[in-house]
Structure formats: structure tokens, C-alpha cells
XYZ file of C-alpha atoms in Angstrom:
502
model
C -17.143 20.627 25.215
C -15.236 21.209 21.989
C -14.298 17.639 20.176
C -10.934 17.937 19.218
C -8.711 15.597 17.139
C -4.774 16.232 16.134
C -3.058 14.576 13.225
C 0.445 14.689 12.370
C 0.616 12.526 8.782
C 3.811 12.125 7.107
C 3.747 12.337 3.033
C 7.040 11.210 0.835
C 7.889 14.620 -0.713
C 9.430 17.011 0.711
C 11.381 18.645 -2.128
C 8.414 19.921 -4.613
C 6.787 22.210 -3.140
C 4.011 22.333 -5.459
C 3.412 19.101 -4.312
C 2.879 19.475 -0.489
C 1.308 22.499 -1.214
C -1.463 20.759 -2.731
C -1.805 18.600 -0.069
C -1.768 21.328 2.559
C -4.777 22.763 0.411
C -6.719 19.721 0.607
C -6.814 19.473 3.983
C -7.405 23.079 4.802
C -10.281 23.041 2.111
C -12.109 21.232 4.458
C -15.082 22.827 7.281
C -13.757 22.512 11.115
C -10.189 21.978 10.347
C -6.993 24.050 11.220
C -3.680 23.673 9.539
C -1.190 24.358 12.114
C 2.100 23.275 10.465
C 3.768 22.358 7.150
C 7.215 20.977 7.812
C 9.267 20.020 4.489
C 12.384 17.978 4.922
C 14.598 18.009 1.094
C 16.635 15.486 2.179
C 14.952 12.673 4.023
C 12.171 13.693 1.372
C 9.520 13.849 3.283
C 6.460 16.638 4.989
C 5.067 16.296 8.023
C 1.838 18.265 8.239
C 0.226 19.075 11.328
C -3.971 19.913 11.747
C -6.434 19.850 14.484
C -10.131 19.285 13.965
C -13.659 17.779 14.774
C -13.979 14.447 14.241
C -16.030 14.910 11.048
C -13.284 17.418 9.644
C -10.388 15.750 10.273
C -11.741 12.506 8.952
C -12.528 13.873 5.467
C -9.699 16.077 5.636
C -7.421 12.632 6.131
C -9.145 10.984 2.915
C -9.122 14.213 0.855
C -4.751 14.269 1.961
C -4.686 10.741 1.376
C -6.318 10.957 -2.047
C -4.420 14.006 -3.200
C -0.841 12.530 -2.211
C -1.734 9.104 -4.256
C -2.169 11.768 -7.491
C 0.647 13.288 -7.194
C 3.605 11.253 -5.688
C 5.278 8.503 -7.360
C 6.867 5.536 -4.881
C 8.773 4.374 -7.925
C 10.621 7.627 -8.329
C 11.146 8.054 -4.420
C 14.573 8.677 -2.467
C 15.136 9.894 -0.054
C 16.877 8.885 3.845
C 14.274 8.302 6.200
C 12.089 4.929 6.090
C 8.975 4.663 3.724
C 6.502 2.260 2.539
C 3.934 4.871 0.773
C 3.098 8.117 -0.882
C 0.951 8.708 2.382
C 3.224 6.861 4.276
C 1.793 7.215 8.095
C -1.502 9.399 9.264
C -1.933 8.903 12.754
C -5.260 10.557 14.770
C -4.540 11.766 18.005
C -7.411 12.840 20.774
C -6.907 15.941 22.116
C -10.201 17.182 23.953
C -13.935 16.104 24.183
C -12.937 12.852 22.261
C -11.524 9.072 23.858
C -8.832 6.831 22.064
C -11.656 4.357 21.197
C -13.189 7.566 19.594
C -10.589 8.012 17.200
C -10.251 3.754 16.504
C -13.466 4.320 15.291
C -12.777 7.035 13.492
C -9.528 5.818 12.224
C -10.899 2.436 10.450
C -14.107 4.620 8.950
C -10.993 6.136 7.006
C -8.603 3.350 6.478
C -12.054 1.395 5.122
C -12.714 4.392 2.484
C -9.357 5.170 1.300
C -9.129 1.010 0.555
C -12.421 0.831 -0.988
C -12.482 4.374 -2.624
C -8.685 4.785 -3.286
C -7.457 1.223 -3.854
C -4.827 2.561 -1.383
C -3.641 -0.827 0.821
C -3.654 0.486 4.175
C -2.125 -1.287 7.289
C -3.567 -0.350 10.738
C -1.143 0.521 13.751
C -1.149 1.883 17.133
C -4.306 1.509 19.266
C -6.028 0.657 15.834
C -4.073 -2.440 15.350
C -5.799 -5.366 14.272
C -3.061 -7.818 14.920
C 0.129 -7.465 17.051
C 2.158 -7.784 13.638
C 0.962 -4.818 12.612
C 1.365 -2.572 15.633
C 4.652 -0.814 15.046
C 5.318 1.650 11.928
C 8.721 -0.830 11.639
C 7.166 -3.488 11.264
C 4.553 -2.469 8.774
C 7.568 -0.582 6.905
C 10.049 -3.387 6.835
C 11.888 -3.654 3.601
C 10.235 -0.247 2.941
C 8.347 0.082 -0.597
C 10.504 -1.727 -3.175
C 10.361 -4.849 -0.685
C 6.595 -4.744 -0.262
C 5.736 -3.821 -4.103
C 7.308 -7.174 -4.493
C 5.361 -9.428 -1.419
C 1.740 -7.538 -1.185
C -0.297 -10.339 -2.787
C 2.031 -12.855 -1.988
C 3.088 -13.275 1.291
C 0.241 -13.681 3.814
C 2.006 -11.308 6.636
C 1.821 -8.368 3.988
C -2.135 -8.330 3.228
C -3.831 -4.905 4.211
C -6.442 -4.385 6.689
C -8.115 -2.388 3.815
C -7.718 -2.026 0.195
C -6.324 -3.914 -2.890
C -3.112 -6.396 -1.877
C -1.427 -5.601 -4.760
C 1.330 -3.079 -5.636
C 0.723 0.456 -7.087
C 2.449 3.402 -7.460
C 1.301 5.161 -3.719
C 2.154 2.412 -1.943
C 0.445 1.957 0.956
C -0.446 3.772 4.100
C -0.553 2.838 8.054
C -3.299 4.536 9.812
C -3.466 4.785 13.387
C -4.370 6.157 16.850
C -1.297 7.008 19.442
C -0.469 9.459 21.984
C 1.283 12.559 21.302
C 4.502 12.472 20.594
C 7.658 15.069 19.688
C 9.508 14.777 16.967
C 13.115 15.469 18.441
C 16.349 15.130 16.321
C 20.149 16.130 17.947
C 22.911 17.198 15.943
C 26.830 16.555 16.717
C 29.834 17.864 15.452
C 30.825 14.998 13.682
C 30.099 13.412 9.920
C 30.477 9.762 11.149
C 26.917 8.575 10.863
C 28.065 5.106 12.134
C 28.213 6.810 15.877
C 24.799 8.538 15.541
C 23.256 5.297 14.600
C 25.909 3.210 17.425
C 23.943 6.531 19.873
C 20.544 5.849 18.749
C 20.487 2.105 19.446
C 21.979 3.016 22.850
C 18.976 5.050 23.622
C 16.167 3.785 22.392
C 13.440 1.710 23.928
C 13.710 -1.439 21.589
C 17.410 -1.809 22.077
C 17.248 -1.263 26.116
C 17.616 2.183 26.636
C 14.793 5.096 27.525
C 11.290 3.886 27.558
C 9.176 5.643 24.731
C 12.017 6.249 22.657
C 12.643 5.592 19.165
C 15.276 6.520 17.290
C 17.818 6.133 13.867
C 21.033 7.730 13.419
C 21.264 9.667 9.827
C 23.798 12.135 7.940
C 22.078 15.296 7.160
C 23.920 18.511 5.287
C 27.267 16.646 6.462
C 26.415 16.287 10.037
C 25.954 13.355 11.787
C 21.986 13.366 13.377
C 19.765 11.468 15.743
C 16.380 11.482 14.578
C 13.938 10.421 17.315
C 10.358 10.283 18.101
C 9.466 10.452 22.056
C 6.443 8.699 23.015
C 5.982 10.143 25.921
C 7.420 12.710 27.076
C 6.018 13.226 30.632
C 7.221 9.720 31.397
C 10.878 10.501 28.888
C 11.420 14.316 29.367
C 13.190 15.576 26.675
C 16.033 17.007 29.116
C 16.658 12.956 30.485
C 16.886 12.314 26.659
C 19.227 14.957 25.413
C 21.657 14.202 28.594
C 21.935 10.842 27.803
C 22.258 11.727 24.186
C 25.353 14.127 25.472
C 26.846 11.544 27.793
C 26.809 8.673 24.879
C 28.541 12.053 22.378
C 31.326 12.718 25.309
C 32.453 8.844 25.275
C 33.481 9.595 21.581
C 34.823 13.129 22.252
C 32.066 14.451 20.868
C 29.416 17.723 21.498
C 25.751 18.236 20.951
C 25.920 21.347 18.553
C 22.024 21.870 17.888
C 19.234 20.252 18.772
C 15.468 20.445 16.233
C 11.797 19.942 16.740
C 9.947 18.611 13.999
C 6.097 20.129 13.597
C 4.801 21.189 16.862
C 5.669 20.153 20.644
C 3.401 20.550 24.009
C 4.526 23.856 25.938
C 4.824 21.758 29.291
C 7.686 19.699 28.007
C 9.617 22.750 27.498
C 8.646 24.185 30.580
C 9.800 20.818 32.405
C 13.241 21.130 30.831
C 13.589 24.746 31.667
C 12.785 23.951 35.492
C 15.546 20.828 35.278
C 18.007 22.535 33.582
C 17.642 26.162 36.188
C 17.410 23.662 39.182
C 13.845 25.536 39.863
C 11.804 22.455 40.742
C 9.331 24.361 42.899
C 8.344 26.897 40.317
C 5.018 27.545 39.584
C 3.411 28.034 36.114
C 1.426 30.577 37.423
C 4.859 32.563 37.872
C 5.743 32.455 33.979
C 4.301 36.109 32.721
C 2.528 34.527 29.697
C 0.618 31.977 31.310
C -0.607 34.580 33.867
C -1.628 37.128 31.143
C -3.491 34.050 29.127
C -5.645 32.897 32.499
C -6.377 37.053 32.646
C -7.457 37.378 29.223
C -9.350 34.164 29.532
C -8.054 33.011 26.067
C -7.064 28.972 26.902
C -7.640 26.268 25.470
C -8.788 23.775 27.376
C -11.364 22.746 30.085
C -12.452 24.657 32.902
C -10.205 25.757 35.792
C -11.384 23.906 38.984
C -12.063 27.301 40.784
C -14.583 28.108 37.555
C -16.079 25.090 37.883
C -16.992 25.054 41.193
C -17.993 28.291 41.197
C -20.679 27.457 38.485
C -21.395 24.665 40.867
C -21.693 26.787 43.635
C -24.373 29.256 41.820
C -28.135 29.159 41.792
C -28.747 27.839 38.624
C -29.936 23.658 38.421
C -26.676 22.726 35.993
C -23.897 22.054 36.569
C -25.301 19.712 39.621
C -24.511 16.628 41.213
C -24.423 14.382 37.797
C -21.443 16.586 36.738
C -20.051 16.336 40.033
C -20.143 12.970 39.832
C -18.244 12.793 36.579
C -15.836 15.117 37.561
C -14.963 12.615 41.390
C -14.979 10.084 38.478
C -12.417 11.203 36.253
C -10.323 12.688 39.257
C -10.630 9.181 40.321
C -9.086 8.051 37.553
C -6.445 10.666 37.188
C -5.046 9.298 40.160
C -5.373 5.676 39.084
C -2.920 6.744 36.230
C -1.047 8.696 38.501
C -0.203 5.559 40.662
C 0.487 3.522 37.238
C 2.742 5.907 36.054
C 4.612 5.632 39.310
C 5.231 2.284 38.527
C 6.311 2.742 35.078
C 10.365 2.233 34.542
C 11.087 1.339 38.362
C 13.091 -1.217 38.248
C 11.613 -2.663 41.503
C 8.722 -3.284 39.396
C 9.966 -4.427 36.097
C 8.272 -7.814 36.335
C 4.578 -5.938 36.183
C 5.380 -3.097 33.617
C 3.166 -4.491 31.437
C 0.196 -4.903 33.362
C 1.000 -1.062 34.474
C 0.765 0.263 31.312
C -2.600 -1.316 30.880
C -4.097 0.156 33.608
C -2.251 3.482 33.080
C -3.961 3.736 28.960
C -7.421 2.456 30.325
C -7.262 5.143 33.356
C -6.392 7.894 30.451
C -9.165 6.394 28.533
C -11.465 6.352 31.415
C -10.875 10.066 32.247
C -11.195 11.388 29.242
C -14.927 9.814 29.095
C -15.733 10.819 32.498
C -14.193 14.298 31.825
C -16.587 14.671 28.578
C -19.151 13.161 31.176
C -19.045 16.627 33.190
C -20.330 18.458 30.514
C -22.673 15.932 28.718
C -25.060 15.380 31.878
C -25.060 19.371 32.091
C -26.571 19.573 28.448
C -29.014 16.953 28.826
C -30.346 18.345 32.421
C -31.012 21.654 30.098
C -32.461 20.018 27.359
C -34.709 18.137 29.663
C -36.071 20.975 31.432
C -36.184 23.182 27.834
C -38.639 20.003 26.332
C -40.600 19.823 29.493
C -41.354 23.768 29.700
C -42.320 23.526 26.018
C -43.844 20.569 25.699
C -45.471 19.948 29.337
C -45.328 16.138 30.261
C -47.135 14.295 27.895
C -44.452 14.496 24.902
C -42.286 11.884 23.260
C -39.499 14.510 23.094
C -39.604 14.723 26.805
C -39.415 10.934 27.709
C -36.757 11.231 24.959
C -34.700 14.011 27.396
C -35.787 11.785 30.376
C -33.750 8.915 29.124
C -31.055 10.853 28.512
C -30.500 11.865 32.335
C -30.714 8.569 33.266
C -28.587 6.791 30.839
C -25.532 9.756 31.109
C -25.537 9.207 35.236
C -25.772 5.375 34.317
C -23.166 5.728 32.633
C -20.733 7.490 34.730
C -21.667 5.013 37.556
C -20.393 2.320 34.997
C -17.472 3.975 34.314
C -16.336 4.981 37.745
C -17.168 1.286 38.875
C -14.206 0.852 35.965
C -12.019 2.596 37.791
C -12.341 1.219 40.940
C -11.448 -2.440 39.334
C -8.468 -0.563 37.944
C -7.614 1.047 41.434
C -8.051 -2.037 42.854
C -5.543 -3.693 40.061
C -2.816 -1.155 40.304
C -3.281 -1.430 44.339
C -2.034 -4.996 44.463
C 0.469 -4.589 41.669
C 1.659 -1.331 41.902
C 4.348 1.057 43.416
C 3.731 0.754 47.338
C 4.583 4.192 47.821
C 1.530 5.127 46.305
C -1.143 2.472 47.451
C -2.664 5.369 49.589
C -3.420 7.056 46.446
C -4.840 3.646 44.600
C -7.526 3.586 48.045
C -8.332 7.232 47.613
C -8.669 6.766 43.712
C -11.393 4.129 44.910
C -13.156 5.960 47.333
C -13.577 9.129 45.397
C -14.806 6.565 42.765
C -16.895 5.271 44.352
C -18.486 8.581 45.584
C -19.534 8.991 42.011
C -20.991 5.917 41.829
C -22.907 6.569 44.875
C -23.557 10.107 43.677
C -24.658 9.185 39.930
C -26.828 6.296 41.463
C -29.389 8.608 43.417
C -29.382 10.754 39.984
C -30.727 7.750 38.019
C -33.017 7.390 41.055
C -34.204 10.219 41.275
C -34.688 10.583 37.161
C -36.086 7.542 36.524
C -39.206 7.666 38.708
C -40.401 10.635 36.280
C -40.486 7.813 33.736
C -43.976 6.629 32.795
C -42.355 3.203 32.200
C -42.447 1.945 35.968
C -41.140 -1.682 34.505
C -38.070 0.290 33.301
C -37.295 2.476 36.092
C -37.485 -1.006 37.934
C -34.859 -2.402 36.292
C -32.848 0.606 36.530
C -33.446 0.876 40.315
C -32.355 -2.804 40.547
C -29.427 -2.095 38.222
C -27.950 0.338 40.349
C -28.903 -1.912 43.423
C -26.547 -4.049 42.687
C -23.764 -1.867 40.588
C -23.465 -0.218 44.590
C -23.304 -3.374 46.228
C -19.902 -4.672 43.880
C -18.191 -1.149 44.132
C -18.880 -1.203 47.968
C -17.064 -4.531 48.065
C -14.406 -3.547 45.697
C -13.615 -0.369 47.646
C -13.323 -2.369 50.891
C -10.940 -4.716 49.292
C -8.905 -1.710 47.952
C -8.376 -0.229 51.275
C -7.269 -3.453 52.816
C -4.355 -3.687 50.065
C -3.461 -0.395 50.676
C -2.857 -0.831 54.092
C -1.583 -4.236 53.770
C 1.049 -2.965 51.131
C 1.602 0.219 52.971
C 2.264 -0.599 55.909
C -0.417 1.126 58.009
């Protein structure tokens, strides 16, 4: 499976041209990465540019950005309307495919650590990178903005970096991070009082009590009052919910929407759920939009396979894929419904009082699925590497006890991770929306499937092990990894119909 990585960084120019440019260049200089968007704003004086990579390319393309911006823009001749603390001022990595949020932590300090050390740029981590809770929110990190923390790095302890110099310099600093995908959304009204776009956006956004994964200022921009927002998450906020709040808050004041604007680049499915809201078609299918059709004839789409491609892979008479990518894939549908269940629960206000265990288990389910998903494809490669080294090599060959290992330790591996999910299922059971419990019990029983399922593959693969001591270990490993989900799955079930009602 393809690794992709998104990043969306924000640099403080976006009136020189010459100077985002260069930027642009440095990043698209680099092997394995894609420039997809260069979006220059003259008056809140900023670019956001938008790139998907590999791992590898996006994280030199980051430091090679980073390094070029520090050259070229000066914090000390900066203005500009929207909020800034550096010359790179935010980079966040986002995983996309083939890659897990931990992935792109990882990934995300390697390049906050060399852009301190190499740079002297003080970098702050945020997001799912966040070393402290202080420094989990872009607000936070960018309160009082540059001029404030030119004069505190160094000498306030709340302002040292994770990485790089505490001292001021002409750059700034930088937040690097890991988060979700967001859109950049702003909404325009026929008005030039900027006091009611910014009396709108703390009606609406999440910190002040109003949509969940909403953020959002109110600014004047070419004599027009604006609300510049970011959504979070826009399955759980569609944009439609947003914009007719937005218009409700606009009518109190005798006011219109006359224009809405989407910064850099926005999933197709959140325009697709506002077209089906706003024609009242809530039954439509994708598959009836012409374009999507043509692209599933054409075969040109980007992501994984279709289920009815996968099975029928399955379903041929080759050895891969076979039951160890089954398993993974019962795994990570496992978990898809785990998350399903905990976003159920999300913004109910029956269930405000466990929101914030919810969201836990709803970002380790995504987590989860995303490694079991990569898990499909992963014990697929190693079943044809180990039969590749054993045809060449015979049986008596390091580089076939080396493939050996690797078909145990991938179905190992899934059995770990779907045991995960049933202690999520089994969390989000007690806790979560009763409506749903069914779907919690059959989020552990399909999880537990795998387990079963990638249990008799490290069985079966570790007996051709000369190591008998190992496989023993392994054997009793798995022993007792089936005994705990078995147990788990049982208690599951009883929740479920305990909370359900059946």
C-alpha cells in the first residue's frame, strides 16, 4: 500500500510572491512529493501551501520549507491580520493512507528535532505531537503572537521550545504537529462591522460553546466583514450545520451570507454531504453522481481496494491474499465500527458527561484501523516474500527464517491489535450511546474472529521454525491472548444486552 502523508503549513507572506515562490520550489524540489496548492492571502499576509508525500519526502520537504522561509521572511517587518508567532508559523503532518497518527508523531519530532538543532528555529509541538497539554493548541502556543514571545522566549519558563534555541530571532518560531484533516472555511456578509463577525464567531465556535470542532475569528477583509474558520471535523461538523448557523446568527442582525471561501483544498465527501442536505436527497447514492461512476470504470482512484476487489482476489487460486489478510481486514472493520459507535456518542447531549472518554476511544479506533488496514496488505507481502526465499533458497537459509519471522510476527500482530479493539468495544459498550451497543458486541465479535483467525496463522507459521523454544512461546502467547479476548467478548455481549434492552 502507498504511504501517504498531507501537509498544509502556513508561512507569513503572502504578498511577495517571489517569496512563496521560493518556498513552493523547495518543497517540490524534493523526490516523492506533490505540490497540490499554493494559496496567497495579501492581506492577512500569509500562504498556505498544500503537498502530499511519502514519509521520507514530505519530511525533508518540511525542513527544506522550513529552512527556506527562515531566509527569506523577516518577523520584525511582519503585518498582517491573521495570528502569527513565526516565519514558518504552523506545519502540521496529516496521515492520509498506508501511514498511523503515531506514524507521523514520529515523523513530526524527527523534523521539529532538525530544524532546532540545524536551523536554530525554536519550535513548539502541538496536536497529537504535544509534549505537554500547554502546548496543544496553535492559541496557546501563539499567544501574544511574535512581538510578545521575542520578548519572553528565554525568560519565562512556559515559553521554552520543545526544540531549538529559546531565544528570539528574526523567524520566530514554528509549531509542528500531527491533526486530522481539516477545511479551511471563511463566510462573508454584507456588512463592514467586524465587531459582529467576531460577536458570530465566538457564538459558533467550540471554545466559546458553540459547534464542536470549530474554530473561528471574525476579521475585515477588502471592506467586508468575514468569519475565518477552521473545521476540525467535518463528518462530525458538516459544513452545511456550520454555514446555517452562521446564517441564523447574520439574520438576528439583519444581515445575509453573500459568499462563502475555501482555503487550499477540501475532501469531495463534505461537499457531497452538503449537496444531499441542502436537495433534501438523503438516500442518494454516490454511485449515482456521473463522475464517481466514470472514475470506478476507469479504475483511476485513489485509495484502497473496493471490498468486491478484494474479495475477489480472496476468492482466487492464488495463496495471498489469505486468511492473515482476512484477519486484518475483520480487524480493522472491527474497529471501524468501534469508532462508529464513539462517534454516535459524540455531541449528544444525553452523553455529555462521557464525551471525553468518547473521543478517546473514537482517535484510538481510527488509529487502530488504520494499522490493521495497512495490516491487510503487509501479511500479503511477507507470505510472498516467504515463499520467493524458500523457492530460491530451499530451507536451510538465514533469509528464509528471516521471511518465517515475518509471518508470524505480522499475524501476531494483528491478533494484538484486534485484542485492542475489543478492550475499546468493550469501553465504548458500557459508556456509550445505547442505541448502538449492538454494534459495540458485533465490533467485538468480528474482533475477535481475527484474533482467532490470526492465532492459527502464527500456529501454523511458527512450527516451520527451527527454533522449537520460540515457537513455544509463541504457541503459549497466543494461548493465552485467546483466552482474555474470549472473556472480553463475553463481557461485551452481556453489556450490550444489558444496555439494550434485549
Amino acid at each position: 500500500m502507498q504511504e501517504i502523508i498531507e501537509c498544509v503549513p502556513n508561512f507569513s507572506d503572502g504578498r511577495n510572491p517571489e517569496v512563496y515562490t521560493a518556498i513552493a520550489d523547495a518543497i517540490q524540489s524534493v523526490p516523492e512529493v506533490q505540490l497540490l496548492d499554493v494559496s496567497a492571502d495579501p492581506l492577512h499576509n500569509r500562504t498556505v501551501i498544500t503537498f502530499v508525500g511519502s514519509p521520507s519526502g514530505v519530511e525533508e520537504a518540511a525542513y527544506q520549507a522550513i529552512k527556506t522561509a527562515a531566509k527569506l521572511i523577516n518577523l520584525d517587518n511582519h503585518q498582517g491580520e491573521h495570528p502569527r508567532i513565526g516565519a514558518t508559523d504552523v506545519f502540521p503532518f496529516i496521515p492520509i493512507r498506508g501511514v498511523t497518527r503515531r506514524d507521523c508523531v514520529q515523523l513530526a519530532h524527527r523534523v521539529g528535532k532538525r530544524v532546532g538543532d540545524e536551523l536554530g528555529v525554536a519550535v513548539y509541538m502541538y496536536g497529537f505531537a504535544a509534549t505537554t497539554k500547554k502546548n496543544n493548541k496553535i492559541n496557546d502556543i501563539r499567544s501574544g503572537e511574535y512581538e510578545q514571545w521575542k520578548q519572553e522566549v528565554g525568560k519565562k519558563e512556559s515559553r521554552n521550545p520543545d526544540y531549538g534555541p529559546a531565544q528570539p530571532a528574526t523567524w520566530g518560531a514554528t509549531a509542528i504537529g500531527v491533526r486530522p484533516f481539516l477545511i479551511a472555511y471563511n463566510v462573508y456578509l454584507n456588512t463592514e462591522d467586524v465587531e459582529i463577525a467576531r460577536q458570530i464567531a465566538r457564538n459558533i465556535r467550540e471554545m466559546s460553546g458553540g459547534l464542536r470542532h470549530v474554530q473561528a475569528k471574525g476579521f475585515l477583509v477588502d471592506g467586508q466583514a468575514q468569519i475565518n474558520m477552521n473545521i476540525l471535523n467535518f463528518e462530525h461538523t458538516p459544513l452545511y450545520r456550520v454555514q446555517e448557523l452562521i446564517r441564523s446568527e447574520a439574520n438576528y442582525f439583519g444581515l445575509k451570507i453573500t459568499r462563502g471561501e475555501i482555503v487550499g483544498l477540501t475532501p469531495q465527501k463534505a461537499l457531497m454531504d452538503s449537496a444531499k442536505w441542502y436537495h433534501q436527497i438523503h438516500d442518494m447514492r454516490d454511485e449515482q453522481v456521473l463522475e464517481y461512476r466514470l472514475r470506478d470504470w476507469t479504475g483511476i482512484q485513489i485509495g484502497d481496494f473496493t471490498p468486491d476487489r478484494f474479495l475477489e482476489a480472496t476468492a482466487a487460486n492464488t495463496p495471498t491474499p489469505g486468511g492473515g489478510s482476512a484477519a486484518a481486514l475483520v480487524g480493522a472493520l472491527a474497529a471501524s465500527l468501534t469508532q462508529m459507535v464513539a462517534g454516535l456518542t459524540m455531541g449528544r447531549d444525553a452523553y455529555s458527561a462521557v464525551q471525553a472518554e468518547a473521543n478517546a476511544v473514537l482517535d484510538d479506533a481510527m488509529d487502530l484501523r488504520q494499522q490493521l488496514t495497512n495490516a491487510i496488505v503487509e501479511d500479503s507481502d511477507a507470505f510472498e516474500e516467504f515463499l520467493r526465499v524458500r523457492r530460491q533458497f530451499g530451507k536451510e537459509d538465514q533469509a528464509l527464517e528471516k521471511a518465517i519471522l515475518r509471518i508470524v510476527e505480522i499475524p501476531l500482530k494483528v491478533a494484538y491489535l484486534s485484542r485492542d479493539v475489543v478492550l475499546l468495544a468493550n469501553s465504548i459498550a458500557e459508556i456509550g450511546n445505547k442505541n448502538a451497543a449492538t454494534d459495540a458486541a458485533t465490533a467485538a465479535i468480528l474482533a475477535r474472529a481475527a484474533v482467532q483467525t490470526a492465532v492459527l496463522n502464527v500456529r501454523a507459521n511458527a512450527k516451520s521454525l527451527p527454533d522449537d523454544a520460540r515457537s513455544m512461546k509463541w504457541k503459549a502467547e497466543v494461548e493465552s491472548l485467546n483466552k482474555q479476548v474470549n472473556e472480553l467478548v463475553e463481557s461485551v455481549i452481556a453489556i450490550a444486552a444489558r444496555r439494550g434492552g434485549y
